[in-house]
Structures are given as C-alpha cells and as structure tokens.
Coordinates of C-alpha atoms in Angstrom, one line a residue:
Chain A
X15 CA -16.0 46.6 -50.6
X16 CA -15.9 49.8 -48.1
X17 CA -14.4 49.1 -45.0
X18 CA -15.1 51.4 -41.8
X19 CA -12.3 51.8 -39.4
X20 CA -13.7 53.8 -36.1
X21 CA -10.9 55.9 -34.3
X22 CA -10.6 57.4 -31.2
X23 CA -8.4 60.2 -30.2
X24 CA -6.8 59.7 -26.6
X25 CA -3.8 60.7 -24.7
X26 CA -0.7 59.3 -26.1
X27 CA 0.6 56.3 -24.7
X28 CA 3.9 57.9 -24.1
X29 CA 2.3 59.9 -21.5
X30 CA 2.1 59.5 -18.0
X31 CA -1.2 60.8 -16.6
X32 CA -2.2 62.5 -13.6
X33 CA -5.3 62.2 -11.5
X34 CA -6.9 65.1 -10.8
X35 CA -6.8 66.5 -7.0
X36 CA -10.5 66.8 -6.8
X37 CA -10.5 62.9 -8.0
X38 CA -13.3 64.3 -10.9
X39 CA -11.0 62.6 -13.9
X40 CA -7.5 62.4 -15.3
X41 CA -5.9 65.8 -16.0
X42 CA -6.1 66.2 -19.8
X43 CA -5.5 69.9 -19.9
X44 CA -2.1 70.4 -22.1
X45 CA -1.5 66.8 -22.5
X46 CA 0.0 65.2 -26.2
X47 CA -3.3 63.3 -27.7
X48 CA -2.5 60.8 -30.3
X49 CA -5.0 58.1 -32.1
X50 CA -5.8 55.2 -30.2
X51 CA -2.4 52.6 -30.8
X52 CA -5.0 49.4 -31.6
X53 CA -7.1 51.6 -33.5
X54 CA -4.2 52.6 -35.8
X55 CA -3.4 48.9 -36.4
X56 CA -7.0 48.9 -37.9
X57 CA -6.5 51.8 -40.3
X58 CA -3.1 50.2 -41.1
X59 CA -5.1 47.1 -42.0
X60 CA -7.7 48.3 -44.0
X61 CA -5.1 50.1 -45.7
X62 CA -3.7 46.3 -46.6
X63 CA -6.8 45.2 -47.7
X64 CA -7.2 48.2 -50.1
X65 CA -3.5 47.6 -51.3
X66 CA -4.5 44.0 -52.3
X67 CA -7.6 45.0 -54.4
X68 CA -10.1 43.7 -51.3
X69 CA -11.2 47.1 -49.8
X70 CA -12.4 49.6 -52.4
X71 CA -13.0 52.4 -49.8
X72 CA -12.0 53.1 -46.8
X73 CA -13.9 55.5 -44.0
X74 CA -12.5 56.6 -40.9
X75 CA -15.4 57.5 -38.6
X76 CA -14.2 59.3 -35.0
X77 CA -16.9 60.2 -32.3
X78 CA -15.6 63.0 -30.1
X79 CA -14.8 66.5 -30.0
X80 CA -13.8 68.9 -32.8
X81 CA -10.2 68.4 -32.2
X82 CA -10.8 64.4 -33.0
X83 CA -10.6 66.0 -36.9
X84 CA -6.8 65.7 -36.3
X85 CA -7.3 62.3 -35.6
X86 CA -9.1 61.8 -38.8
X87 CA -6.5 63.7 -40.7
X88 CA -3.9 61.2 -39.6
X89 CA -5.8 58.5 -40.7
X90 CA -6.6 60.2 -44.0
X91 CA -2.5 60.6 -44.3
X92 CA -2.2 56.9 -43.9
X93 CA -4.3 56.1 -46.4
X94 CA -8.0 56.2 -45.6
X95 CA -10.1 57.8 -48.2
X96 CA -12.8 60.2 -46.6
X97 CA -13.8 60.6 -42.6
X98 CA -16.7 61.4 -40.8
X99 CA -16.6 63.2 -37.4
X100 CA -19.5 62.7 -34.9
X101 CA -19.2 65.5 -33.0
X102 CA -20.0 65.3 -29.1
X103 CA -18.1 67.5 -26.3
X104 CA -18.3 65.3 -23.0
X105 CA -17.0 61.8 -22.9
X106 CA -19.3 58.9 -24.8
X107 CA -19.8 55.3 -23.5
X108 CA -18.9 52.4 -25.6
X109 CA -22.7 51.7 -26.1
X110 CA -23.3 55.0 -27.3
X111 CA -20.3 54.8 -29.9
X112 CA -21.7 51.6 -30.8
X113 CA -25.1 52.7 -31.5
X114 CA -23.8 55.8 -33.5
X115 CA -21.4 53.5 -35.8
X116 CA -24.3 51.1 -36.1
X117 CA -26.4 54.3 -37.8
X118 CA -23.2 55.1 -40.1
X119 CA -22.8 51.2 -41.0
X120 CA -26.5 51.4 -42.2
X121 CA -26.1 54.3 -43.9
X122 CA -22.5 53.6 -45.5
X123 CA -23.0 49.4 -46.0
X124 CA -19.5 48.8 -45.5
X125 CA -18.8 44.5 -45.7
X126 CA -16.1 44.9 -42.9
X127 CA -15.5 47.3 -39.6
X128 CA -12.0 47.2 -38.1
X129 CA -11.8 48.8 -34.9
X130 CA -9.0 48.8 -32.0
X131 CA -9.8 46.1 -29.4
X132 CA -9.8 48.8 -26.7
X133 CA -9.1 52.5 -26.3
X134 CA -6.1 52.8 -23.8
X135 CA -7.9 56.0 -21.9
X136 CA -11.3 53.8 -20.6
X137 CA -9.7 50.6 -21.2
X138 CA -13.4 48.7 -21.7
X139 CA -13.1 46.5 -25.0
X140 CA -16.6 47.1 -25.8
X141 CA -17.4 48.8 -28.6
X142 CA -16.8 46.7 -31.2
X143 CA -18.7 43.6 -29.7
X144 CA -21.2 46.2 -28.9
X145 CA -21.5 47.0 -32.6
X146 CA -21.5 43.3 -33.9
X147 CA -24.6 42.6 -31.5
X148 CA -26.6 46.0 -32.8
X149 CA -25.6 44.9 -36.3
X150 CA -26.0 41.4 -35.9
X151 CA -23.1 40.6 -37.4
X152 CA -20.4 38.0 -36.8
X153 CA -17.3 39.2 -34.8
X154 CA -13.2 38.5 -34.7
X155 CA -11.7 40.1 -31.8
X156 CA -8.1 40.7 -31.0
X157 CA -7.3 39.7 -34.3
X158 CA -3.9 38.5 -35.4
X159 CA -4.7 37.9 -38.6
X160 CA -7.6 38.5 -41.2
X161 CA -7.5 36.9 -44.5
X162 CA -10.9 37.6 -46.9
X163 CA -11.7 35.1 -49.2
X164 CA -15.4 34.0 -50.7
X165 CA -17.5 36.2 -49.1
X166 CA -15.9 35.0 -45.7
X167 CA -13.8 36.6 -43.3
X168 CA -10.9 34.1 -41.5
X169 CA -9.8 35.5 -38.5
X170 CA -7.2 34.6 -36.0
X171 CA -7.9 35.6 -32.7
X172 CA -5.2 36.0 -29.7
X173 CA -6.8 34.1 -26.9
X174 CA -5.7 33.3 -23.5
X175 CA -4.2 29.6 -24.3
X176 CA -3.2 30.6 -27.7
X177 CA -4.8 31.2 -31.0
X178 CA -8.2 30.5 -32.3
X179 CA -9.2 30.7 -35.8
X180 CA -13.0 31.5 -36.6
X181 CA -14.5 31.9 -39.9
X182 CA -17.1 35.0 -40.1
X183 CA -20.1 35.6 -42.8
X184 CA -19.7 39.1 -44.2
X185 CA -20.3 42.0 -43.4
X186 CA -18.5 41.4 -40.1
X187 CA -16.6 43.0 -37.0
X188 CA -12.8 42.8 -36.4
X189 CA -11.2 44.4 -33.5
X190 CA -7.1 44.1 -33.6
X191 CA -4.7 43.0 -31.3
X192 CA -0.9 44.1 -31.4
X193 CA 0.4 41.7 -33.6
X194 CA -1.8 42.4 -36.4
X195 CA 0.3 44.4 -37.9
X196 CA 2.7 47.8 -37.7
X197 CA 0.9 50.5 -38.9
X198 CA 3.2 52.9 -41.4
X199 CA 4.0 56.6 -40.6
X200 CA 2.1 58.9 -42.8
X201 CA 4.7 60.6 -45.8
X202 CA 4.9 64.4 -46.3
X203 CA 3.1 64.1 -49.7
X204 CA 0.2 61.6 -47.6
X205 CA 0.1 64.4 -45.5
X206 CA -0.7 67.2 -47.5
X207 CA -2.9 65.4 -49.9
X208 CA -4.8 64.6 -47.0
X209 CA -5.6 67.9 -46.3
X210 CA -8.3 67.9 -49.7
X211 CA -9.6 64.5 -48.7
X212 CA -13.4 65.3 -47.1
X213 CA -14.2 65.0 -43.8
X214 CA -18.3 65.1 -43.2
X215 CA -19.5 66.5 -39.6
X216 CA -22.6 64.7 -38.2
X217 CA -24.1 64.9 -34.7
X218 CA -25.5 62.2 -32.5
X219 CA -29.0 63.2 -33.5
X220 CA -28.5 62.5 -36.9
X221 CA -28.3 58.7 -36.0
X222 CA -30.8 59.0 -33.4
X223 CA -28.9 58.6 -30.5
X224 CA -28.8 60.4 -27.1
X225 CA -25.0 60.5 -26.1
X226 CA -25.7 61.3 -22.3
X227 CA -23.5 59.0 -19.9
X228 CA -25.5 56.2 -18.2
X229 CA -22.9 55.3 -15.9
X230 CA -21.9 57.9 -12.9
X231 CA -18.3 57.9 -12.4
X232 CA -18.4 58.9 -8.3
X233 CA -14.8 59.3 -8.3
X234 CA -11.3 58.6 -10.1
X235 CA -8.0 57.8 -7.9
X236 CA -4.6 57.0 -7.8
X237 CA -4.2 53.1 -7.6
X238 CA -2.5 52.0 -4.3
X239 CA 1.2 52.5 -4.5
X240 CA 3.6 49.6 -3.9
X241 CA 6.6 50.1 -2.0
X242 CA 9.8 48.9 -2.8
X243 CA 11.9 46.7 -0.5
X244 CA 15.1 45.2 -0.2
X245 CA 17.8 44.8 -2.7
X246 CA 19.6 41.1 -1.7
X247 CA 23.4 41.1 -2.7
X248 CA 23.4 37.1 -4.0
X249 CA 21.1 34.6 -5.1
X250 CA 21.6 32.6 -1.7
X251 CA 20.3 35.6 0.0
X252 CA 17.6 35.6 -2.1
X253 CA 16.4 32.2 -1.9
X254 CA 16.6 32.3 1.9
X255 CA 14.6 35.2 2.2
X256 CA 12.0 33.6 0.1
X257 CA 11.8 30.5 1.8
X258 CA 12.2 31.9 5.2
X259 CA 11.3 35.4 5.3
X260 CA 8.0 35.6 2.7
X261 CA 7.0 32.0 2.8
X262 CA 6.6 31.9 -0.7
X263 CA 8.8 28.9 -1.8
Chain B
X27 CA -30.2 40.4 -6.4
X28 CA -30.2 37.5 -8.6
X29 CA -27.0 36.9 -10.2
X30 CA -26.1 35.1 -13.3
X31 CA -22.1 34.0 -13.6
X32 CA -21.1 32.9 -16.4
X33 CA -18.6 29.7 -16.0
X34 CA -15.1 29.9 -17.8
X35 CA -14.3 26.5 -18.8
X36 CA -12.5 24.3 -21.7
X37 CA -15.4 21.4 -21.3
X38 CA -13.1 19.5 -19.5
X39 CA -12.4 21.5 -16.6
X40 CA -13.8 24.6 -14.5
X41 CA -11.0 27.1 -14.5
X42 CA -10.2 29.1 -11.2
X43 CA -11.3 32.4 -12.6
X44 CA -15.2 31.2 -12.0
X45 CA -14.5 30.2 -8.4
X46 CA -12.8 33.9 -8.0
X47 CA -15.8 35.6 -10.1
X48 CA -18.1 33.9 -7.7
X49 CA -16.8 36.1 -4.9
X50 CA -17.8 38.9 -6.8
X51 CA -20.7 37.5 -7.7
X52 CA -21.8 36.6 -3.8
X53 CA -20.8 40.6 -3.0
X54 CA -23.8 41.6 -4.8
X55 CA -25.9 39.7 -2.4
X56 CA -27.1 36.3 -3.8
X57 CA -28.7 33.9 -5.3
X58 CA -26.3 32.9 -7.8
X59 CA -26.9 30.8 -10.5
X60 CA -24.0 29.6 -12.7
X61 CA -24.2 29.0 -16.5
X62 CA -22.0 26.3 -18.0
X63 CA -22.2 26.1 -21.5
X64 CA -20.2 24.0 -23.3
X65 CA -19.9 20.6 -25.3
X66 CA -19.4 17.3 -23.4
X67 CA -19.3 19.7 -20.5
X68 CA -21.3 17.6 -17.3
X69 CA -17.8 17.1 -15.4
X70 CA -17.5 21.1 -15.5
X71 CA -21.1 21.8 -14.4
X72 CA -20.8 19.2 -11.5
X73 CA -17.4 21.1 -10.5
X74 CA -19.7 24.5 -10.4
X75 CA -22.1 22.7 -8.6
X76 CA -19.4 22.5 -5.5
X77 CA -18.7 26.4 -5.6
X78 CA -19.8 28.0 -2.4
X79 CA -22.2 30.1 -2.9
X80 CA -23.9 28.4 -6.0
X81 CA -27.2 28.1 -5.9
X82 CA -28.2 26.4 -9.0
X83 CA -25.9 25.5 -11.9
X84 CA -27.5 25.5 -15.6
X85 CA -25.7 23.3 -18.1
X86 CA -26.2 24.2 -21.5
X87 CA -24.7 21.2 -23.5
X88 CA -24.3 21.4 -27.2
X89 CA -22.0 21.4 -30.1
X90 CA -22.1 25.1 -30.7
X91 CA -21.0 26.0 -27.5
X92 CA -18.1 23.5 -27.9
X93 CA -15.8 26.8 -28.7
X94 CA -17.8 29.7 -26.6
X95 CA -18.2 31.2 -30.2
X96 CA -19.3 35.0 -29.0
X97 CA -22.4 34.8 -31.2
X98 CA -23.6 32.1 -29.7
X99 CA -22.7 32.4 -26.5
X100 CA -24.5 35.7 -26.5
X101 CA -27.7 34.6 -27.6
X102 CA -28.0 32.1 -24.9
X103 CA -26.9 34.5 -22.1
X104 CA -29.4 37.2 -23.5
X105 CA -32.1 34.5 -23.6
X106 CA -31.5 33.5 -19.7
X107 CA -30.7 37.1 -18.6
X108 CA -34.4 37.9 -18.1
X109 CA -34.7 36.2 -14.8
X110 CA -31.6 38.1 -13.3
X111 CA -30.5 41.3 -12.0
X112 CA -26.9 40.9 -13.0
X113 CA -24.6 39.4 -15.3
X114 CA -21.0 38.5 -14.4
X115 CA -18.2 36.9 -16.0
X116 CA -14.6 36.6 -15.9
X117 CA -12.6 38.9 -17.9
X118 CA -10.9 36.4 -19.8
X119 CA -10.7 36.4 -23.4
X120 CA -13.8 34.5 -23.8
X121 CA -15.7 36.6 -21.5
X122 CA -14.4 39.9 -23.2
X123 CA -15.6 38.4 -26.3
X124 CA -19.2 37.8 -25.5
X125 CA -20.5 40.1 -22.6
X126 CA -20.3 43.4 -24.5
X127 CA -22.6 41.6 -27.1
X128 CA -25.0 40.5 -24.2
X129 CA -25.0 44.2 -22.6
X130 CA -26.0 45.8 -26.2
X131 CA -28.7 43.3 -26.7
X132 CA -29.8 44.2 -23.2
X133 CA -29.3 48.0 -23.8
X134 CA -27.3 48.7 -20.8
X135 CA -23.6 49.6 -20.3
X136 CA -21.1 47.1 -19.5
X137 CA -18.9 47.8 -16.6
X138 CA -15.3 46.1 -17.6
X139 CA -12.8 44.6 -15.2
X140 CA -14.0 45.3 -11.9
X141 CA -11.6 45.1 -9.0
X142 CA -13.9 45.4 -5.9
X143 CA -17.5 45.5 -5.4
X144 CA -18.5 48.5 -3.5
X145 CA -21.7 48.4 -3.2
X146 CA -24.9 46.9 -5.1
X147 CA -24.5 49.5 -7.6
X148 CA -21.2 50.9 -7.5
X149 CA -17.9 49.4 -8.6
X150 CA -14.0 50.3 -9.1
X151 CA -12.4 49.4 -12.2
X152 CA -9.2 50.4 -13.8
X153 CA -8.4 52.8 -16.5
X154 CA -5.5 54.4 -18.3
X155 CA -3.3 50.5 -17.9
X156 CA -4.3 50.6 -14.0
X157 CA -2.7 54.4 -13.8
X158 CA -6.2 55.3 -12.3
X159 CA -8.8 53.7 -10.8
X160 CA -12.2 54.6 -11.4
X161 CA -15.5 54.3 -8.9
X162 CA -18.6 53.8 -11.4
X163 CA -22.3 53.6 -10.2
X164 CA -24.9 52.3 -12.4
X165 CA -28.0 53.7 -12.9
X166 CA -30.4 51.0 -13.3
X167 CA -31.2 48.2 -15.6
X168 CA -29.5 45.0 -15.6
X169 CA -25.9 44.8 -14.8
X170 CA -23.7 43.4 -17.0
X171 CA -19.9 42.5 -15.4
X172 CA -16.9 41.3 -16.2
X173 CA -14.4 40.6 -13.3
X174 CA -10.6 41.1 -13.0
X175 CA -10.4 37.7 -11.0
X176 CA -6.8 38.5 -9.9
X177 CA -8.0 40.9 -7.1
X178 CA -10.5 38.2 -5.9
X179 CA -10.1 35.5 -3.5
X180 CA -11.5 31.9 -5.0
X181 CA -14.3 30.7 -3.0
X182 CA -14.4 27.3 -1.4
X183 CA -15.6 24.0 -2.7
X184 CA -18.0 22.8 -0.2
X185 CA -21.6 23.7 -2.2
X186 CA -23.8 21.5 -3.4
X187 CA -25.9 22.9 -5.8
X188 CA -28.1 21.0 -8.4
X189 CA -27.5 20.8 -11.8
X190 CA -30.1 21.5 -14.3
X191 CA -30.1 21.0 -18.1
X192 CA -31.2 23.7 -20.1
X193 CA -31.8 23.8 -24.0
X194 CA -29.8 25.6 -26.3
X195 CA -30.6 29.0 -27.7
X196 CA -31.0 29.5 -31.5
X197 CA -27.7 30.8 -32.6
X198 CA -27.3 33.2 -35.5
X199 CA -25.1 30.6 -37.4
X200 CA -23.1 33.5 -38.6
X201 CA -19.5 32.3 -37.7
X202 CA -17.9 28.8 -37.3
X203 CA -14.8 27.7 -35.7
X204 CA -11.8 26.7 -37.4
X205 CA -9.2 25.7 -35.3
X206 CA -7.6 25.9 -32.3
X207 CA -3.7 26.3 -31.8
X208 CA -3.2 26.4 -28.0
X209 CA 0.2 26.5 -26.6
X210 CA 1.0 23.4 -25.3
X211 CA 3.3 23.3 -22.0
X212 CA 3.4 20.8 -18.6
X213 CA 3.7 23.9 -17.0
X214 CA 0.6 25.7 -15.0
X215 CA -1.6 28.5 -17.1
X216 CA 0.0 31.4 -16.4
X217 CA -3.1 33.2 -15.0
X218 CA -3.6 30.8 -12.4
X219 CA -0.1 29.9 -11.5
X220 CA 1.2 30.0 -7.8
X221 CA 4.6 31.2 -9.3
X222 CA 5.3 32.9 -12.0
X223 CA 8.9 33.5 -14.1
X224 CA 9.2 36.2 -16.6
X225 CA 11.8 37.3 -18.9
X226 CA 11.9 40.8 -20.8
X227 CA 14.3 42.4 -23.1
X228 CA 17.2 41.4 -21.3
X229 CA 16.8 37.9 -21.9
X230 CA 17.9 39.0 -25.6
X231 CA 16.6 36.0 -27.6
X232 CA 13.7 33.2 -27.7
X233 CA 16.6 30.8 -27.2
X234 CA 17.8 32.2 -23.4
X235 CA 14.1 31.5 -22.1
X236 CA 15.0 28.3 -21.4
X237 CA 17.1 29.4 -18.7
X238 CA 13.7 30.9 -17.1
X239 CA 12.2 27.5 -18.0
X240 CA 14.5 25.6 -15.6
X241 CA 14.2 27.5 -12.7
X242 CA 10.3 27.4 -13.8
X243 CA 10.4 23.8 -13.6
X244 CA 12.0 23.9 -9.8
X245 CA 9.3 25.9 -8.7
X246 CA 6.3 24.6 -10.6
X247 CA 6.0 28.0 -12.1
X248 CA 4.3 29.3 -15.2
X249 CA 6.8 31.4 -17.7
X250 CA 5.8 35.0 -18.6
X251 CA 7.3 37.9 -20.2
X252 CA 6.8 41.3 -20.9
X253 CA 5.5 43.1 -24.0
X254 CA 9.0 44.3 -25.2
X255 CA 10.3 40.4 -25.2
X256 CA 7.0 39.7 -27.2
X257 CA 7.4 42.5 -29.7
X258 CA 11.1 41.6 -30.3
X259 CA 9.8 38.2 -31.3
X260 CA 11.7 36.1 -28.1
X261 CA 8.3 34.4 -27.3
X262 CA 4.4 34.1 -28.5
X263 CA 2.1 36.5 -27.0
X264 CA 0.3 34.6 -25.0
X265 CA 3.1 35.0 -22.8
X266 CA 2.6 38.4 -22.1
X267 CA 2.1 40.0 -18.7
X268 CA 0.7 43.4 -18.8
X269 CA -2.1 45.9 -19.4
X270 CA -2.4 44.6 -23.0
X271 CA -1.8 40.7 -22.3
X272 CA -2.8 38.8 -19.4
X273 CA -3.2 40.2 -15.7
X274 CA -1.5 37.7 -12.9
X275 CA -1.5 37.8 -9.3
X276 CA 0.6 35.3 -8.2
X277 CA 2.4 34.3 -4.5
X278 CA 5.3 35.1 -6.1
X279 CA 6.4 37.2 -9.2
X280 CA 10.1 36.9 -10.3
X281 CA 10.9 39.6 -13.1
X282 CA 14.2 38.7 -15.1
X283 CA 15.8 41.5 -17.3
X284 CA 12.1 43.5 -17.2
X285 CA 13.0 47.0 -16.8
X286 CA 9.3 47.6 -15.5
X287 CA 7.1 49.7 -17.9
X288 CA 4.2 51.2 -16.4
X289 CA 2.2 48.7 -19.0
X290 CA 4.3 45.5 -17.3
X291 CA 3.7 46.9 -14.0
X292 CA -0.2 47.1 -14.3
X293 CA -0.2 42.9 -15.4
X294 CA 1.8 42.1 -11.9
X295 CA 1.8 44.9 -9.5
X296 CA -0.9 42.9 -7.1
X297 CA 1.3 39.7 -6.9
X298 CA 2.1 38.5 -3.4
X299 CA 5.9 38.9 -3.8
X300 CA 7.7 40.5 -6.2
X301 CA 11.4 39.5 -7.1
X302 CA 13.5 41.5 -9.8
X303 CA 16.5 40.5 -11.3
X304 CA 18.2 43.0 -13.5
X305 CA 21.8 44.7 -14.0
X306 CA 20.5 48.0 -14.1
X307 CA 20.1 49.5 -10.6
X308 CA 17.9 52.3 -11.6
X309 CA 15.0 50.2 -13.4
X310 CA 11.6 51.3 -12.4
X311 CA 10.8 47.2 -11.7
X312 CA 13.2 47.7 -8.1
X313 CA 10.6 50.2 -7.0
X314 CA 7.6 47.6 -6.9
X315 CA 9.8 44.6 -6.0
X316 CA 10.0 43.4 -2.4
X317 CA 13.4 41.4 -3.3
X318 CA 15.7 43.0 -5.7
X319 CA 18.8 41.7 -7.0
X320 CA 21.1 43.7 -9.3
X321 CA 23.1 41.5 -11.1
X322 CA 23.9 40.1 -14.6
X323 CA 21.1 37.8 -15.3
X324 CA 23.1 35.2 -17.4
X325 CA 25.2 34.8 -14.0
X326 CA 22.1 35.0 -11.2
X327 CA 19.6 32.4 -13.1
X328 CA 21.8 29.7 -13.5
X329 CA 22.8 30.4 -9.8
X330 CA 19.0 30.7 -9.0
X331 CA 18.6 27.3 -10.4
X332 CA 21.6 25.8 -9.0
X333 CA 20.7 27.1 -5.4
X334 CA 16.9 26.0 -5.8
X335 CA 18.3 22.4 -6.9
X336 CA 20.5 22.4 -4.0
X337 CA 18.0 23.3 -1.7
X338 CA 15.8 20.2 -3.0
X339 CA 13.1 22.0 -5.2

C-alpha cells in the first residue's frame, strides 16, 4: 500500500526565535530551518512499515515555499520514494493544507497518511484531523504505536490520562506523538541517491484550493516575562516562606 | 452570540477544564449551552447544569460516545453546530482530537488553545512553544475554538440550567474503541492539581521518583516530569509537563532536578508560585522560580519531606 507523509519546513527546534520589533511576526531571516520533528517521526514510521513489507511506496509531500524542496530531499534521503512540492509563497493555514492534501490523496490513493501531530511553529495541531474529516476517514491521533493488520490499523494514542487504543478502517490518518519512534539519520550514500529521486511541483490551484489565509494576524508579541525571585538557603527556610509568605501550603 | 461548549468528562465526573472553558465561553457573550456526549453520563450533565453561565445542558447519552471517538463526536457536534455562532472545547487530548474535524466540516479555520478572549472575534494564542503570542481575528463564519484552560478561572457552581436529552447523531462507523490503559493513581490529576511536584533528568532514574512521591503525598500533589525525564524512560509520557505534554498552572509548582528548557517552561510558567531545587545555580529554571534552592536534590528532597512531616502536613 501507498503511504503519504506530509512534512513541514519549520524553524529548527534548537533555535531561540525572535519576535519582530514591529510585531508582524517572528523573524525568519537567516534562521536555520528543518523538518518539523513530529513529521520526521511520521517519515520514520512510514519507512519502518515499508521495511516490514506493509508499505510499498512512500510519498513525501510538502506545502510551502521553494525551499521546502530541501525538506522533501531530507525525507527522500531517509527513505521516502518520491516527493510532491505544492508551492505557496506565504504562510498557509491548516485547513488550506488539509484541502490540498485531500486533493493529493484522491489523486494518489494512499491507504495511510502519517502526519506530525502538530508543527512546532504555529502549534495548531489540526491538519491531520481536518484531513481525516475532509476525506471521511478514521483517525488515530497522538500515536505511540501503529500496527497494520487485516485491513485495519490499530493505533495506541497518548491521551491525558494514559493510553487509548483504537482500531481504524483503512484508509486512515495517523498523527505522531514523540514516542512512536526515533527517526534515523540519513546515510551519505542515501543522501546522494535522494538527489536522483523525483519531486513533482504543483500549485494549490491544481487541487482547486485558494491558499489565501482566513484568519487575520493582528500582532505577534513577546510573552509576558516572569521574574526570578529569591534564593533560599535551606529547606526549612523554603517551607517557612511557602507557608507564611506565599501562603500556598 | 450563541455558544456551544463541549464538556470534558469521563462519564462519571465533569472535569474542571469544563468550568474553566466556560469562562472563555461566557466572555464571548452568551447564551452558552453545554453539550455532554457520553454513556451513562446523566451525573455529568447534572454537574454541568450547575456551572454558572450555562443556559442549557444537552445530554447525548449513547454507547458510541462512551470513549469520545473523534469520528462520532465530530458528527454530533457538526449536527448541532447549525444553531450556534461559536463552538468551544477545552484543549485537552479529547478536544484536540475532534474539534479540527468539526472546523473542517464547517469549512472554517480553528483557533487553537486560546489564552484570552480579546473581543468577540479576537483571540490570543501561544505559538512557538509559548515563545511568542499571536493575536488573531476571525473574518466571519462560525468560530471553532479550543481553550487552554490553565489561563482561565473556573466559573462557580451557582447555575441551575435544565438538562435536555438529545438523540445521537449517525456516526460514520469507521473506528472502534479497543482499550484504555489509564495510569492509576491515588493522587490528583496533573492538569487539575493544586500542587505539582515535577522531576527532571537530575532524578537519574525512575526509582528515584519515589522521593518526589513522598513529598507529593504530604502536599496532596500530582507528580509530573520534564520531557528529558520522559525521554530517558524514567516515567511514562502522561507525566510530561511542557509544550509537547501537559500545560499546568497550579498554585505551587516544585521543579526538582529540572534545568528549565524552553519547552518545559512553556508548560508551567503560568503557575502561581514556582520553586526550583537544582544543584546547578546557573540552571535557567532559577530565572522563573519565585524560590530557588541550590542544593543536591538527593539531600534536599528527603529533607523537605521530613520538614513537611514535622510541620504536620
């Protein structure tokens, strides 16, 4: 079966971001960009399914600027078979991405689409669920384990109180949580091989989608700073302060 | 503006998150109806009826809602959404699961994890793990919103709304519940606890978490952990406090052996009082702590437990 892995190019998770002085957004100039870490887990899971003989072809898809091609190359170097880049110059909202991915899913006919549970830039946590709804498919979000068997996917999910396991008809959507797997590094030979793998370029209009944002961002600001307090010397002093000064115990 | 608030519950009790999300719902301007979708959940509906600000409680009591499967929940909420201008839910793993489906079905963007209602169509939400705050305005259409409940106060229980039973919606039947493996604990739930004691990589092993548990027992606290401690395999993921785990805002947060990575701070910096115990005095956690104790945790934590015991906790 075909597996689709949508991936997003985001500010690298190690970068300390800066809010622009004019409050129009976050400064992305000369900032290191990488594949969204949750998406990387999605690519890894697809590759493992292929290694087990469950998946036959892995298609990495990104909706974003021309540079997102590099992110697709990373997925190809890890082990995806081919790529699709849907070019959009500006930021795209999750619903727009979901509509484009729904168009690709209809054209490609995957049995499984594995997405990151959220992108670490806008922290929306929406695209996978929206895509599932648009396609009328079942979803297993925040997955820590995925098993494909007998035309169904059994997905163990990380929920607030512990774990929940659900069984989904295929085709289905899975979104990844941190503990699903540890993504591999691409080897040098695979990086070289990835350069020859094909990447199709598309535009949102190919799928009949208008990419214009629908939410208006009024401003992006620094979060309120929390001030450090005092150092205490002993445990006794700590308990005394918590009791009599802060009044929280 | 007619608002529908989806209740968070486990069929037995109404979660505190619902009372907090109610604050956000009423800030939109009323009236607010509360949907309780569950199985044998009449008690939950009765509790929801007491929430100040509830004008009506809709109870959809059916086996298909017992486990809050996203496909079935979304089908129900979409069917009800016609009468409302806004649909809200706490940003719990359950709300995060079905709400984007609702938004997609209604063809509107979702506004995730709002921390404030700045106007009837304007909201603030954290981005980049809370390192920036984004204020957004919705152009039109229905609003689909999840609420980061830690930044809203729970409403009181002075209400007396009527409970109206409604029928189940036809679910798509594409998914089924297999099992739950919920962490069993006598302690309060992490997200709702008044006091949280968390451990980081400095704990060195899962076994050492019993030191924290002893302190937690004295303070009736929940036990949490940093992502580093979870990644190191010390404790399960549902202990995780941080941007990719749970966001908590207790009265007292005690961080033990936690350096204070950005991703952890994002999950606890709204706590009222923060205590840090760490042997590295340069640790960033001290920059946000109200009370810092530079000490070896293996000495300080048993001492803390002893001191609390001495004082009758």
